Short mmCIF file of C-alpha atoms in Angstrom, two decimals:
data_model
loop_
_atom_site.label_atom_id
_atom_site.label_comp_id
_atom_site.label_asym_id
_atom_site.label_seq_id
_atom_site.Cartn_x
_atom_site.Cartn_y
_atom_site.Cartn_z
CA MET B 20 90.56 51.24 20.87
CA GLN B 21 92.49 49.82 23.79
CA ARG B 22 96.01 48.65 23.06
CA ARG B 23 96.37 44.91 23.50
CA CYS B 24 99.19 45.18 26.04
CA MET B 25 97.02 47.32 28.33
CA MET B 26 93.95 45.08 28.15
CA LYS B 27 92.68 43.67 31.44
CA CYS B 28 90.49 40.65 32.16
CA VAL B 29 91.67 38.60 29.21
CA VAL B 30 92.35 34.99 28.31
CA TYR B 31 95.57 34.83 26.33
CA LYS B 32 97.67 32.32 24.43
CA VAL B 33 101.46 32.29 24.35
CA VAL B 34 103.21 30.19 21.71
CA CYS B 35 106.88 29.24 21.92
CA GLU B 36 108.22 30.10 18.46
CA THR B 37 110.97 27.48 18.81
CA CYS B 38 108.85 24.38 19.40
CA GLN B 39 105.25 25.62 18.91
CA LYS B 40 104.13 24.44 22.36
CA PHE B 41 101.61 26.84 23.85
CA TYR B 42 100.22 28.03 27.14
CA ILE B 43 96.78 29.51 27.76
CA GLY B 44 96.34 31.76 30.76
CA GLU B 45 94.09 34.46 32.12
CA THR B 46 94.73 37.66 33.97
CA ALA B 47 92.70 40.45 35.50
CA ARG B 48 95.76 42.72 35.39
CA PRO B 49 97.08 44.53 32.31
CA LEU B 50 98.29 41.87 29.90
CA HIS B 51 101.78 43.33 29.66
CA CYS B 52 102.30 42.82 33.42
CA ARG B 53 101.58 39.10 33.17
CA ILE B 54 103.58 38.63 29.97
CA ASP B 55 106.55 40.45 31.54
CA GLU B 56 106.44 37.91 34.38
CA HIS B 57 106.49 35.04 31.89
CA ILE B 58 109.42 36.59 30.02
CA ARG B 59 111.41 37.06 33.24
CA ALA B 60 110.71 33.45 34.19
CA SER B 61 111.85 32.24 30.78
CA ARG B 62 115.08 34.24 31.02
CA SER B 63 115.86 33.21 34.63
CA PRO B 64 114.10 29.88 35.23
CA GLN B 65 116.04 29.20 38.43
CA ASN B 66 114.36 32.23 40.04
CA TYR B 67 110.80 31.18 39.12
CA PRO B 68 110.59 27.40 39.61
CA GLU B 69 106.77 27.35 39.70
CA ASN B 70 106.18 29.45 36.59
CA PRO B 71 105.10 27.42 33.54
CA PHE B 72 107.57 29.29 31.33
CA SER B 73 110.54 28.54 33.55
CA ARG B 74 109.55 24.86 33.56
CA HIS B 75 109.15 24.91 29.76
CA ARG B 76 112.59 26.46 29.31
CA THR B 77 114.20 24.01 31.75
CA HIS B 78 112.60 20.93 30.18
CA HIS B 79 112.72 21.85 26.49
CA HIS B 80 115.30 24.59 25.91
CA ALA B 81 117.83 24.33 28.73
CA ARG B 82 120.83 24.81 26.43
CA ASP B 83 119.17 27.32 24.13
CA PRO B 84 118.76 31.06 24.46
CA PRO B 85 115.35 32.13 25.78
CA PRO B 86 112.75 31.27 23.16
CA ARG B 87 110.75 33.97 21.43
CA LEU B 88 107.13 34.05 22.54
CA GLN B 89 104.12 34.99 20.43
CA VAL B 90 101.13 36.35 22.37
CA SER B 91 97.52 36.56 21.26
CA VAL B 92 94.32 37.48 23.09
CA LEU B 93 91.66 34.78 22.88
CA TYR B 94 88.92 36.44 24.91
CA LYS B 95 88.65 39.91 26.35
CA ASN B 96 86.46 41.45 29.02
CA VAL B 97 86.10 38.19 30.90
CA ILE B 98 84.80 38.60 34.44
CA ASP B 99 87.41 39.92 36.84
CA PRO B 100 88.08 37.07 39.31
CA GLU B 101 88.38 39.58 42.17
CA GLU B 102 84.97 41.05 41.39
CA GLY B 103 83.47 37.57 41.26
CA LYS B 104 84.85 36.78 44.70
CA ARG B 105 83.34 39.92 46.19
CA SER B 106 79.89 39.31 44.76
CA SER B 107 79.58 35.67 45.82
#
């Protein structure tokens, strides 16, 4: 069984444990790569102004430490967007 963090081509949900707001995203890369980007953006929002997690931190938790994030996979083995581009 493939470990969740190594899964590719997934739709995932990230919940802010502080306020329960959530984000749904998709990635063709290993999930841990994308989640690491979100964590870096949450910790240093000034360096990632376009990332949804940096905007969330800036708007909702500017004076708080970085919120804890809970990740779950909603769908796996979705079509790789890069493969779809090549075949169309």
